[in-house]
CSV table of C-alpha atoms in Angstrom, one decimal:
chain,number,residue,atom,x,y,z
A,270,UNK,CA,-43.7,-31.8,-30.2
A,271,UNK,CA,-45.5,-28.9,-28.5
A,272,UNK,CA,-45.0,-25.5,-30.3
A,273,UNK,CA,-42.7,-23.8,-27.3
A,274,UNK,CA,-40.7,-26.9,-26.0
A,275,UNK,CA,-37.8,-25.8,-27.7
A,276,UNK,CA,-38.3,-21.9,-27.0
A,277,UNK,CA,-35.6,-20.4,-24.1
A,278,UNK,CA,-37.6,-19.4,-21.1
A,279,UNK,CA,-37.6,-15.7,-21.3
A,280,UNK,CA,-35.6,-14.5,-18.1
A,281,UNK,CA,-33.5,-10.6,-18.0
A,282,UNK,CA,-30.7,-12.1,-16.0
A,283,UNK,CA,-29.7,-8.3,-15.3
A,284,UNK,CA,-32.7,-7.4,-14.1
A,285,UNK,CA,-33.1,-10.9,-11.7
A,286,UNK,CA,-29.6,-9.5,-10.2
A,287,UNK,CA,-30.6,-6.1,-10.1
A,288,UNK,CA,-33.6,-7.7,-7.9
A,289,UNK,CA,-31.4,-9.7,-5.7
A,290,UNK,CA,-29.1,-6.7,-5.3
A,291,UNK,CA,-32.3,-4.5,-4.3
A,292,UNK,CA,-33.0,-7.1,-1.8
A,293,UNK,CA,-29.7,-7.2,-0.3
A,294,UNK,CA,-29.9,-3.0,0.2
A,295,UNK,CA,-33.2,-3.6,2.2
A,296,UNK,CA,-31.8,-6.6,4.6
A,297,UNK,CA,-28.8,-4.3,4.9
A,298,UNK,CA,-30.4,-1.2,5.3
A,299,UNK,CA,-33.0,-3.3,8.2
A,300,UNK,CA,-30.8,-5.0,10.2
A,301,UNK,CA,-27.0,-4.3,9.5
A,302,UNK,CA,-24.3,-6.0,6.9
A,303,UNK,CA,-24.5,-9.0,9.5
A,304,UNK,CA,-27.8,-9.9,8.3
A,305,UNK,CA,-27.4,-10.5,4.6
A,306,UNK,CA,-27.5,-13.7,4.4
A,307,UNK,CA,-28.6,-15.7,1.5
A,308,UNK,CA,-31.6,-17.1,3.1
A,309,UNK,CA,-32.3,-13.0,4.4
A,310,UNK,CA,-31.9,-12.1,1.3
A,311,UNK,CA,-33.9,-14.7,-1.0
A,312,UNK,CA,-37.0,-14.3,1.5
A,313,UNK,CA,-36.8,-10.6,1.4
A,314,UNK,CA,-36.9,-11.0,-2.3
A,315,UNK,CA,-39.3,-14.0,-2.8
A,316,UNK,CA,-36.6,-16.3,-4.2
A,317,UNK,CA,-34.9,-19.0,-3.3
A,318,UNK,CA,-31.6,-19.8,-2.0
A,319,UNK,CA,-31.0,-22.0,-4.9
A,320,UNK,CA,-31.6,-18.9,-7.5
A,321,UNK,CA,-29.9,-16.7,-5.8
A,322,UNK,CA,-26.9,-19.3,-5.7
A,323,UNK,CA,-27.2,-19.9,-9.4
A,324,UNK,CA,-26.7,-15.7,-10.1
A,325,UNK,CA,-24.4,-15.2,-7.0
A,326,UNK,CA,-22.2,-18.7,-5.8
A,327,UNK,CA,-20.6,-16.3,-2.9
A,328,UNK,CA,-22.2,-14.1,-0.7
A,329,UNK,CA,-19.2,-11.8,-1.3
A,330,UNK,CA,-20.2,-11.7,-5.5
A,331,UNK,CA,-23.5,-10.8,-4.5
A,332,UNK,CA,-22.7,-8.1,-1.8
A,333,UNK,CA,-20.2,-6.8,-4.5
A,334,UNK,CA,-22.6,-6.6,-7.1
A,335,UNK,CA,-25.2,-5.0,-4.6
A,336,UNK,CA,-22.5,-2.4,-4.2
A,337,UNK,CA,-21.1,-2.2,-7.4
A,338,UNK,CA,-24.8,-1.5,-8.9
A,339,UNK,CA,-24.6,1.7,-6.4
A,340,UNK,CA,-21.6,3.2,-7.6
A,341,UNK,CA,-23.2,2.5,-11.1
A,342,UNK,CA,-25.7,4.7,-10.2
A,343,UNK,CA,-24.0,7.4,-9.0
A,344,UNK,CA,-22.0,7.3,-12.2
A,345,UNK,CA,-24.7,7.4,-14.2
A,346,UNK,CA,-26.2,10.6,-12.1
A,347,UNK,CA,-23.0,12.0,-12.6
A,348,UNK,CA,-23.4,11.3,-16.4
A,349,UNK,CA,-26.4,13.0,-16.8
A,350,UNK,CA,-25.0,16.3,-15.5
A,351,UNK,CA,-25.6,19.6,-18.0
A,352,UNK,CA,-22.1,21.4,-17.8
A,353,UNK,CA,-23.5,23.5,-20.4
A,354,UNK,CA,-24.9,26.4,-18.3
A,355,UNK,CA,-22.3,27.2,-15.1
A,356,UNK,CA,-19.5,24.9,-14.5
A,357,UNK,CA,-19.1,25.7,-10.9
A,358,UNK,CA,-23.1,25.0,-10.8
A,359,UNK,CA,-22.2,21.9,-12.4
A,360,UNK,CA,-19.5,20.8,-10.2
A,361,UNK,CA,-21.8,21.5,-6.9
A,362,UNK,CA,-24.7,19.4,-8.3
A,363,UNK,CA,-21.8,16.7,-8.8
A,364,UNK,CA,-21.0,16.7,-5.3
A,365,UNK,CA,-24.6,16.7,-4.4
A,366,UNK,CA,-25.2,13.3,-6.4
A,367,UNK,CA,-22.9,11.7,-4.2
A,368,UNK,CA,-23.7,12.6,-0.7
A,369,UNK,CA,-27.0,12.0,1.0
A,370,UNK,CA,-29.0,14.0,0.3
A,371,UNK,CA,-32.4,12.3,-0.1
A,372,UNK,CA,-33.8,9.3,0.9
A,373,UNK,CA,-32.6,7.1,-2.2
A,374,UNK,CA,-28.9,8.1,-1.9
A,375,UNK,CA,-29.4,7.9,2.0
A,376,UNK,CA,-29.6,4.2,1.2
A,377,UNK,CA,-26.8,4.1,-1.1
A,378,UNK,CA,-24.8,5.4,1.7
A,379,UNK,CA,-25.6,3.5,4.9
A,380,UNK,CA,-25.1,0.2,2.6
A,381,UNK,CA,-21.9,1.9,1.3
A,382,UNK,CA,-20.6,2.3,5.1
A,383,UNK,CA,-22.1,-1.3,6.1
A,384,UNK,CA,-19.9,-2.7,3.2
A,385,UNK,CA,-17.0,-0.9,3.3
A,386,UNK,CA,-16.8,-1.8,7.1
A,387,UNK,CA,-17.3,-5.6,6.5
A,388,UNK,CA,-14.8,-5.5,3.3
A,389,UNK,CA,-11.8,-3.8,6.2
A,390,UNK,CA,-12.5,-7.5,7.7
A,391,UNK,CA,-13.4,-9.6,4.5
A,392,UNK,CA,-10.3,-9.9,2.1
A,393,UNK,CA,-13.0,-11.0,-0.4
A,394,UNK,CA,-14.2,-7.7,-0.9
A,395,UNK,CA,-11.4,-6.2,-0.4
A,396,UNK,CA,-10.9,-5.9,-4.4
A,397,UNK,CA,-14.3,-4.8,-4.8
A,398,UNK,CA,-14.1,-1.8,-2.2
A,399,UNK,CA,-10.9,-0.5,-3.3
A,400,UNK,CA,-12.2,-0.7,-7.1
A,401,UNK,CA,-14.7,1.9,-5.9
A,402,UNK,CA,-12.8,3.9,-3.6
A,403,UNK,CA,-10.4,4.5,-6.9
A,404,UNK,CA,-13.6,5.4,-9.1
A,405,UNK,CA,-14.7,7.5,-6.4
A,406,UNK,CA,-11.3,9.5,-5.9
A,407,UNK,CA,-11.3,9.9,-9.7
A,408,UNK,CA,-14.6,12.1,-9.2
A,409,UNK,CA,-12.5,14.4,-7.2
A,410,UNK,CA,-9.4,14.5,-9.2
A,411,UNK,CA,-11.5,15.6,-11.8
A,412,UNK,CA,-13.3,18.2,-10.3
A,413,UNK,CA,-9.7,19.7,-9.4
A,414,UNK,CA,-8.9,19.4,-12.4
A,415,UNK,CA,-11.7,20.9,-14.1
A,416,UNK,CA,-11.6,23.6,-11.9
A,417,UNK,CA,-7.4,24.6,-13.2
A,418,UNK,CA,-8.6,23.8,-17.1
A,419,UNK,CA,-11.4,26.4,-16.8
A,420,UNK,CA,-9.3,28.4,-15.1
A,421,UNK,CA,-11.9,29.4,-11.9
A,422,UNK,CA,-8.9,28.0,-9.4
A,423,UNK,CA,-6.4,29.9,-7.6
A,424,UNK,CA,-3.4,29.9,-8.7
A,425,UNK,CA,-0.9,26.7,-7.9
A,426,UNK,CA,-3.4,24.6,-6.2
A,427,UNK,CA,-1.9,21.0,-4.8
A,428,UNK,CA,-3.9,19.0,-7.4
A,429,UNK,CA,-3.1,15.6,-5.3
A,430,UNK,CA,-3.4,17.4,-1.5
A,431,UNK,CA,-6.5,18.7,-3.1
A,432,UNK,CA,-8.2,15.6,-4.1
A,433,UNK,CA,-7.6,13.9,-0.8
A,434,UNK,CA,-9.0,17.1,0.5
A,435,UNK,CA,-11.9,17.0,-1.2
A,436,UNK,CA,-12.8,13.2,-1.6
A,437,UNK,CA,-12.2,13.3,2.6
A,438,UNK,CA,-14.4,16.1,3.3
A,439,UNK,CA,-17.3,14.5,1.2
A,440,UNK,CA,-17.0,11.2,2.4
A,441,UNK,CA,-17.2,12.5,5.5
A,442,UNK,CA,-20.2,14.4,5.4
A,443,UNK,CA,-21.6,11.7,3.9
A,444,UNK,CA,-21.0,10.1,6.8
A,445,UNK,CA,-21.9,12.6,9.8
A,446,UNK,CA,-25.6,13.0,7.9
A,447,UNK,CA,-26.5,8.6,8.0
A,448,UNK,CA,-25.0,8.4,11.4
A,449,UNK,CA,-27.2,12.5,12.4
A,450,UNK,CA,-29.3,13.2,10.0
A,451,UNK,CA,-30.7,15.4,13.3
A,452,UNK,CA,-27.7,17.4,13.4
A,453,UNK,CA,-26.6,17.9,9.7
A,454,UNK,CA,-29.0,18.6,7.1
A,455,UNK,CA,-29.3,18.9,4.0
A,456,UNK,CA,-29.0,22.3,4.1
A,457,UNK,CA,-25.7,22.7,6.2
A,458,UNK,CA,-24.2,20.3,3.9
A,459,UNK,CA,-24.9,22.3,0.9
A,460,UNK,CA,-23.1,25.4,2.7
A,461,UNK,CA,-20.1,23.8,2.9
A,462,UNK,CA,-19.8,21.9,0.0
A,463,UNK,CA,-20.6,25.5,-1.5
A,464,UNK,CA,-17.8,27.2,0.6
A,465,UNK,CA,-15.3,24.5,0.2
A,466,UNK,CA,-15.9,25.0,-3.7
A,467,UNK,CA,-15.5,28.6,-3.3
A,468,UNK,CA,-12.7,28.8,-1.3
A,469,UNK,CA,-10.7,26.8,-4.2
A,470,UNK,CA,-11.6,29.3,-6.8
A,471,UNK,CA,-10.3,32.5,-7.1
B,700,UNK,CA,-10.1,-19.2,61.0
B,701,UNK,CA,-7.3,-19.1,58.2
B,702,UNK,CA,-5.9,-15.8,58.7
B,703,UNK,CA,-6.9,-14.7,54.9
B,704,UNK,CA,-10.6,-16.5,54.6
B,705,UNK,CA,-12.6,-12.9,55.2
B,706,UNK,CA,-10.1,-10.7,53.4
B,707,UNK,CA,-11.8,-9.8,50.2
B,708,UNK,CA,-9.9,-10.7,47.3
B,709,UNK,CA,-8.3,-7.8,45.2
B,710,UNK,CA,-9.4,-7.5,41.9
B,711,UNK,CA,-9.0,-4.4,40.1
B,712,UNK,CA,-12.6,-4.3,38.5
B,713,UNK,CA,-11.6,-1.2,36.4
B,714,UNK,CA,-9.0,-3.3,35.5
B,715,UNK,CA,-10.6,-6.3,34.6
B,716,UNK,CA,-13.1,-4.1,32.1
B,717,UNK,CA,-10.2,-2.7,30.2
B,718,UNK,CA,-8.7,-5.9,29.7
B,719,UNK,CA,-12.4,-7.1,28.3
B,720,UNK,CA,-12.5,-3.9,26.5
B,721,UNK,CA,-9.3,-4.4,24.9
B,722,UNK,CA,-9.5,-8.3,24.1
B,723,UNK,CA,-13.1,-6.9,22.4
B,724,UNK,CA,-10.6,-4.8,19.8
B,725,UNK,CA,-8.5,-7.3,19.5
B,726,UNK,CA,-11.6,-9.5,18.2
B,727,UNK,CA,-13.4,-6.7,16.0
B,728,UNK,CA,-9.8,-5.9,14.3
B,729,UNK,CA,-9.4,-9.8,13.2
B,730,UNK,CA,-12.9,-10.7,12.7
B,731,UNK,CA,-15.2,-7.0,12.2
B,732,UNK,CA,-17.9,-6.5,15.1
B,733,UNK,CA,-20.3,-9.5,13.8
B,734,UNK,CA,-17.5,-11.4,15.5
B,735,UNK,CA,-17.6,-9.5,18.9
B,736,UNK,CA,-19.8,-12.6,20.8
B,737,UNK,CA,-19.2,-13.2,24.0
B,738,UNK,CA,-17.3,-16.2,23.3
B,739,UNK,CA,-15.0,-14.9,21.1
B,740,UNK,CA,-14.3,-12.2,23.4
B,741,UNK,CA,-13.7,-14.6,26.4
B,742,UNK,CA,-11.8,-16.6,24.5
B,743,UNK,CA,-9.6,-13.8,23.1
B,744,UNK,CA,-9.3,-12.6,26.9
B,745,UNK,CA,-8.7,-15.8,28.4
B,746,UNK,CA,-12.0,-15.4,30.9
B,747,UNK,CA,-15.1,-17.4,30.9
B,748,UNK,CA,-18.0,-15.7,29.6
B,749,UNK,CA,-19.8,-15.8,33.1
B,750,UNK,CA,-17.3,-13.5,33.9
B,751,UNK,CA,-17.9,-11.2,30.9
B,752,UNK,CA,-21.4,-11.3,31.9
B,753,UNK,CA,-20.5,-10.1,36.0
B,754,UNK,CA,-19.2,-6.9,34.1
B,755,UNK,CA,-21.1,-6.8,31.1
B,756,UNK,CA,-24.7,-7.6,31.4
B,757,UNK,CA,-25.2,-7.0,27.5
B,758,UNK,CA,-23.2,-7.8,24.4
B,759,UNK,CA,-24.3,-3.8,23.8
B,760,UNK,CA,-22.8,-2.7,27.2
B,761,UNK,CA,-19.6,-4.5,26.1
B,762,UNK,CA,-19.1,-2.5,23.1
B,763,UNK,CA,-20.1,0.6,24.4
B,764,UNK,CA,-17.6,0.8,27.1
B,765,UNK,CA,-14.9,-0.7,24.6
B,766,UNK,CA,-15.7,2.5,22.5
B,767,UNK,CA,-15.8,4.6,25.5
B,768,UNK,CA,-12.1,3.6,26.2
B,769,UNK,CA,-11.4,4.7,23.2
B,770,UNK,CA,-12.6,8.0,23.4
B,771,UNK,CA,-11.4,8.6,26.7
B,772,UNK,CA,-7.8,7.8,25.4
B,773,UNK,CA,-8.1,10.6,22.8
B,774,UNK,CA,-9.6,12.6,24.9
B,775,UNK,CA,-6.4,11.9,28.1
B,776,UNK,CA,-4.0,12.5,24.5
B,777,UNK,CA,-5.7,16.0,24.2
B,778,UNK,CA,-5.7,16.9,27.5
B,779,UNK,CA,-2.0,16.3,27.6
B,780,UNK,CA,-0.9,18.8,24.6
B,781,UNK,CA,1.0,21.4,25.7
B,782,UNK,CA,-0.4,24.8,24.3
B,783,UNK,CA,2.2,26.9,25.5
B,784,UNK,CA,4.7,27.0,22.6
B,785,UNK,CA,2.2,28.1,19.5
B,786,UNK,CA,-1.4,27.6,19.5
B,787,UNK,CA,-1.1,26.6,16.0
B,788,UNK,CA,0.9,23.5,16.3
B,789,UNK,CA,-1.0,22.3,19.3
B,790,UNK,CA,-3.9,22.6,17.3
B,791,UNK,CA,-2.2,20.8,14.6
B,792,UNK,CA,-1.1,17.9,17.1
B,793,UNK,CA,-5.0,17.9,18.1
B,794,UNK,CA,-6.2,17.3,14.8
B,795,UNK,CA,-3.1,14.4,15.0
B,796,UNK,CA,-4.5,12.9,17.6
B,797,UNK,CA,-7.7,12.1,16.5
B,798,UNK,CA,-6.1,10.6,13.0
B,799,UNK,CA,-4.9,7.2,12.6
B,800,UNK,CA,-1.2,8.4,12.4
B,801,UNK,CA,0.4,5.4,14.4
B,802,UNK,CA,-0.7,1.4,14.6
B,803,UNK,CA,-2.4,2.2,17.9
B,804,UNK,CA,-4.4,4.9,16.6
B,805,UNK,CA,-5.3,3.0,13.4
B,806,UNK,CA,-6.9,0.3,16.2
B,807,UNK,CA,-8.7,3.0,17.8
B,808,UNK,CA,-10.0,4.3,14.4
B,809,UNK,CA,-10.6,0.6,13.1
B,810,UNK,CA,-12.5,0.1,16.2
B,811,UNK,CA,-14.3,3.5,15.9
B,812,UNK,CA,-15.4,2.5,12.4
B,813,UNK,CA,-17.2,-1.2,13.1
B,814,UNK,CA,-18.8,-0.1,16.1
B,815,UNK,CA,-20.2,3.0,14.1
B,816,UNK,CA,-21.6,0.5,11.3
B,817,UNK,CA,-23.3,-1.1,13.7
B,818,UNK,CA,-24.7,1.6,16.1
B,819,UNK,CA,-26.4,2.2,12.3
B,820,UNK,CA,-28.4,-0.6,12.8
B,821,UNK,CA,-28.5,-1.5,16.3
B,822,UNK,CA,-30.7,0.9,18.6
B,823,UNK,CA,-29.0,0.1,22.2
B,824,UNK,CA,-25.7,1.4,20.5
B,825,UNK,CA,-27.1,4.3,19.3
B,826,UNK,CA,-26.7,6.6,22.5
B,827,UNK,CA,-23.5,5.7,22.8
B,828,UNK,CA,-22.7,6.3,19.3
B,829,UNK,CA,-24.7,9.8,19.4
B,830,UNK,CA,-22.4,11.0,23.0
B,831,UNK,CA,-19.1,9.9,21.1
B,832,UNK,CA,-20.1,12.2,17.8
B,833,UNK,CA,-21.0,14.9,20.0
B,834,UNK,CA,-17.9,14.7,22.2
B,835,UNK,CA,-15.5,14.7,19.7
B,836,UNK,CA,-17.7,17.8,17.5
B,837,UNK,CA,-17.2,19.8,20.7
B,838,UNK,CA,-13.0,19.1,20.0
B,839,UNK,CA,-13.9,21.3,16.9
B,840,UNK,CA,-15.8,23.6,18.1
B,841,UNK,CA,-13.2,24.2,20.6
B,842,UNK,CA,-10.5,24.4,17.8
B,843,UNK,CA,-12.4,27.1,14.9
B,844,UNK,CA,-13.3,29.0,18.2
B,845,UNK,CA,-10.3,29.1,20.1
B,846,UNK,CA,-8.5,30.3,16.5
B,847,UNK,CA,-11.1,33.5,16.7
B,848,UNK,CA,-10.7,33.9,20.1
B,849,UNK,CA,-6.2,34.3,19.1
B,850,UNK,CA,-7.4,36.4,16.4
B,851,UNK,CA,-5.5,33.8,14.3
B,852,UNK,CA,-8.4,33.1,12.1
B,853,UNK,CA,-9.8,34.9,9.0
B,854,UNK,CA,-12.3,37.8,9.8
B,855,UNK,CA,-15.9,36.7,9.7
B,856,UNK,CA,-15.5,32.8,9.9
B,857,UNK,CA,-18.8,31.0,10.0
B,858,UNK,CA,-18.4,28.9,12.8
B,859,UNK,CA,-21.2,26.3,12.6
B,860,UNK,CA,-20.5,25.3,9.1
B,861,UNK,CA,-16.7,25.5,9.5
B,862,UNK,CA,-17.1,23.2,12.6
B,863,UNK,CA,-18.9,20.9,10.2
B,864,UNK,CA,-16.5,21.5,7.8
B,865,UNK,CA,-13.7,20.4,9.8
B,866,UNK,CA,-14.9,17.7,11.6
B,867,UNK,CA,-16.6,15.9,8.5
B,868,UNK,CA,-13.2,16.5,6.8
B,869,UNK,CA,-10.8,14.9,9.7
B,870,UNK,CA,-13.9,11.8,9.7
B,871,UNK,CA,-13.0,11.3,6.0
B,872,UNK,CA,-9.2,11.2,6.4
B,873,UNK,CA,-9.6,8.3,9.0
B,874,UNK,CA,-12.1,6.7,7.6
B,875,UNK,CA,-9.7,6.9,4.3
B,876,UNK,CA,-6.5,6.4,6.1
B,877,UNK,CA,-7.7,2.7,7.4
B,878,UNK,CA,-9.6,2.1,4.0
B,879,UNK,CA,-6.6,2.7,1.8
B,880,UNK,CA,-3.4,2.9,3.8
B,881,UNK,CA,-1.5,2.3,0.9
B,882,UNK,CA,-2.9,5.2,-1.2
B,883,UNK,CA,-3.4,8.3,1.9
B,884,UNK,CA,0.0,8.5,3.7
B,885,UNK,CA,0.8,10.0,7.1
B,886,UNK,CA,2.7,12.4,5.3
B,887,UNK,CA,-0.3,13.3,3.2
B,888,UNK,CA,-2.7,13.8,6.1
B,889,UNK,CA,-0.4,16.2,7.7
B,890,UNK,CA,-0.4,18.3,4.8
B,891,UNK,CA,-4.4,18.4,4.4
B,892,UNK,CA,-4.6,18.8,8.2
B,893,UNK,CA,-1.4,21.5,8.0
B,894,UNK,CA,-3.0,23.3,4.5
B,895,UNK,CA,-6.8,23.2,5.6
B,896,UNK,CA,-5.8,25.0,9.1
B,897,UNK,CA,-3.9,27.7,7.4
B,898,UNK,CA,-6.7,28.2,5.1
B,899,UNK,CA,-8.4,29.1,8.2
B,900,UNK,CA,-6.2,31.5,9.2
B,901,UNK,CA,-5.1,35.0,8.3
């Protein structure tokens, strides 16, 4: 018996989907939500249909994944936020991890907007997108929140007209600057996430 | 000679390119826009896809003219508001226009959505895609302007980044009122549409 027959083949599963996932972005990102196919996606990443098959048997797990390792992200941005020095300075660097405003998070949100579109036709992801539409709008209703707690917001705000408000205005900016990055910087889109902060605080 | 043999036969080509245009929603709502092949669509309209192709040379020229139709109709629905009675509710029915308040509209807005996802990726769309944003930002420009102009508004309004503000904000709702109909409401749009105008004005 050789000395490492019997030894498990060292493989990170997590990292081997985070790879896949990664893939998927790029074939996504290239040539549209129509293109992510599992053989796109395993030559864009080297593999092979079969190992992608044996991590992901749908292409909706995988695409859900692919999206689910995004909002992750963002989470974990969000996470690392320092509240400690300005709140309100805290709150606008909140909503700047979410919108597009370099070239990483551009990605996140053109493969956002290529999901979301296919999950309004694919009932498979439909669990998936609304899952991270509800974390999403819980951002908001936090900052709302936040914003009555530390007593910064004008008296007898409509916490729930408020959040749509808010989650609505970001999402769409998000938007306007994949689909015109020539027309809406970076810069215009800190103005008014800056004013519409603003104009909820006294 | 039959009496009829050189009379040309009628056919209503405008006609015939809304019916195409209108069998091609029909297809994208059941199926998303990586659906939208010429044989689904002459199947869906009941043509032959030779015929698709004596209108439409391109799959591309298809869809543009399918979204075209649909911003002409908002554009025929704004032309028809009557401004007579207060300026502030025909600017409210304006911003109701370009929501998905009613099943047709959610069509138009469903449609909107798909063929935006893929103008992303698809350079031929892109022109098309760029003359529709730009359109429907001129609506508000018209509407933060025209609200100065009735010295309705707040003194000292920026209007470039409130132009953004608004029209990134109406995006959202739509984009959030086909995403989740069951969580944003008509009723709730009104009141963000109804609460951020006021906010706007004195």
């Amino acid at each position: 018996m050789r000395a490492n027959a019997d030894m498990p083949k060292i493989v990170d599963h997590e990292k081997q989907r985070e790879k896949l996932a990664k893939a998927t972005w790029r074939v996504i990102r290239q040539g549209g939500i129509g293109q992510a196919s599992f053989r796109n996606i395993a030559e864009e990443a080297g593999a092979s249909v079969g190992s992608i098959r044996h991590y992901f048997p749908t292409q909706s797990e995988l695409l859900a994944f692919s999206m689910k390792l995004i909002s992750d992200r963002i989470n974990q941005r969000i996470r690392n936020i320092k509240w400690s020095d300005s709140p309100f300075e805290g709150m606008k660097q909140l909503l700047r991890e979410i919108l597009p405003m370099d070239e990483e998070q551009r990605i996140e949100t053109e493969v956002w907007f290529a999901f979301t579109a296919k999950a309004l036709v694919d009932p498979t992801l439909q669990p998936f997108s609304n899952e991270i539409y509800d974390e999403l709008r819980s951002v908001f209703t936090f900052i709302i929140e936040h914003l009555i707690k530390l007593d910064l917001a004008v008296p007898d705000l409509d916490v729930e007209m408020e959040v749509e408000r808010m989650y609505a205005l970001i999402d769409g900016l998000a938007v306007h600057a994949i689909l015109r990055p020539d027309r809406l910087k970076p810069d215009m889109i800190e103005s008014v996430v800056n004013h519409h902060l603003k104009s909820l605080c006294r």
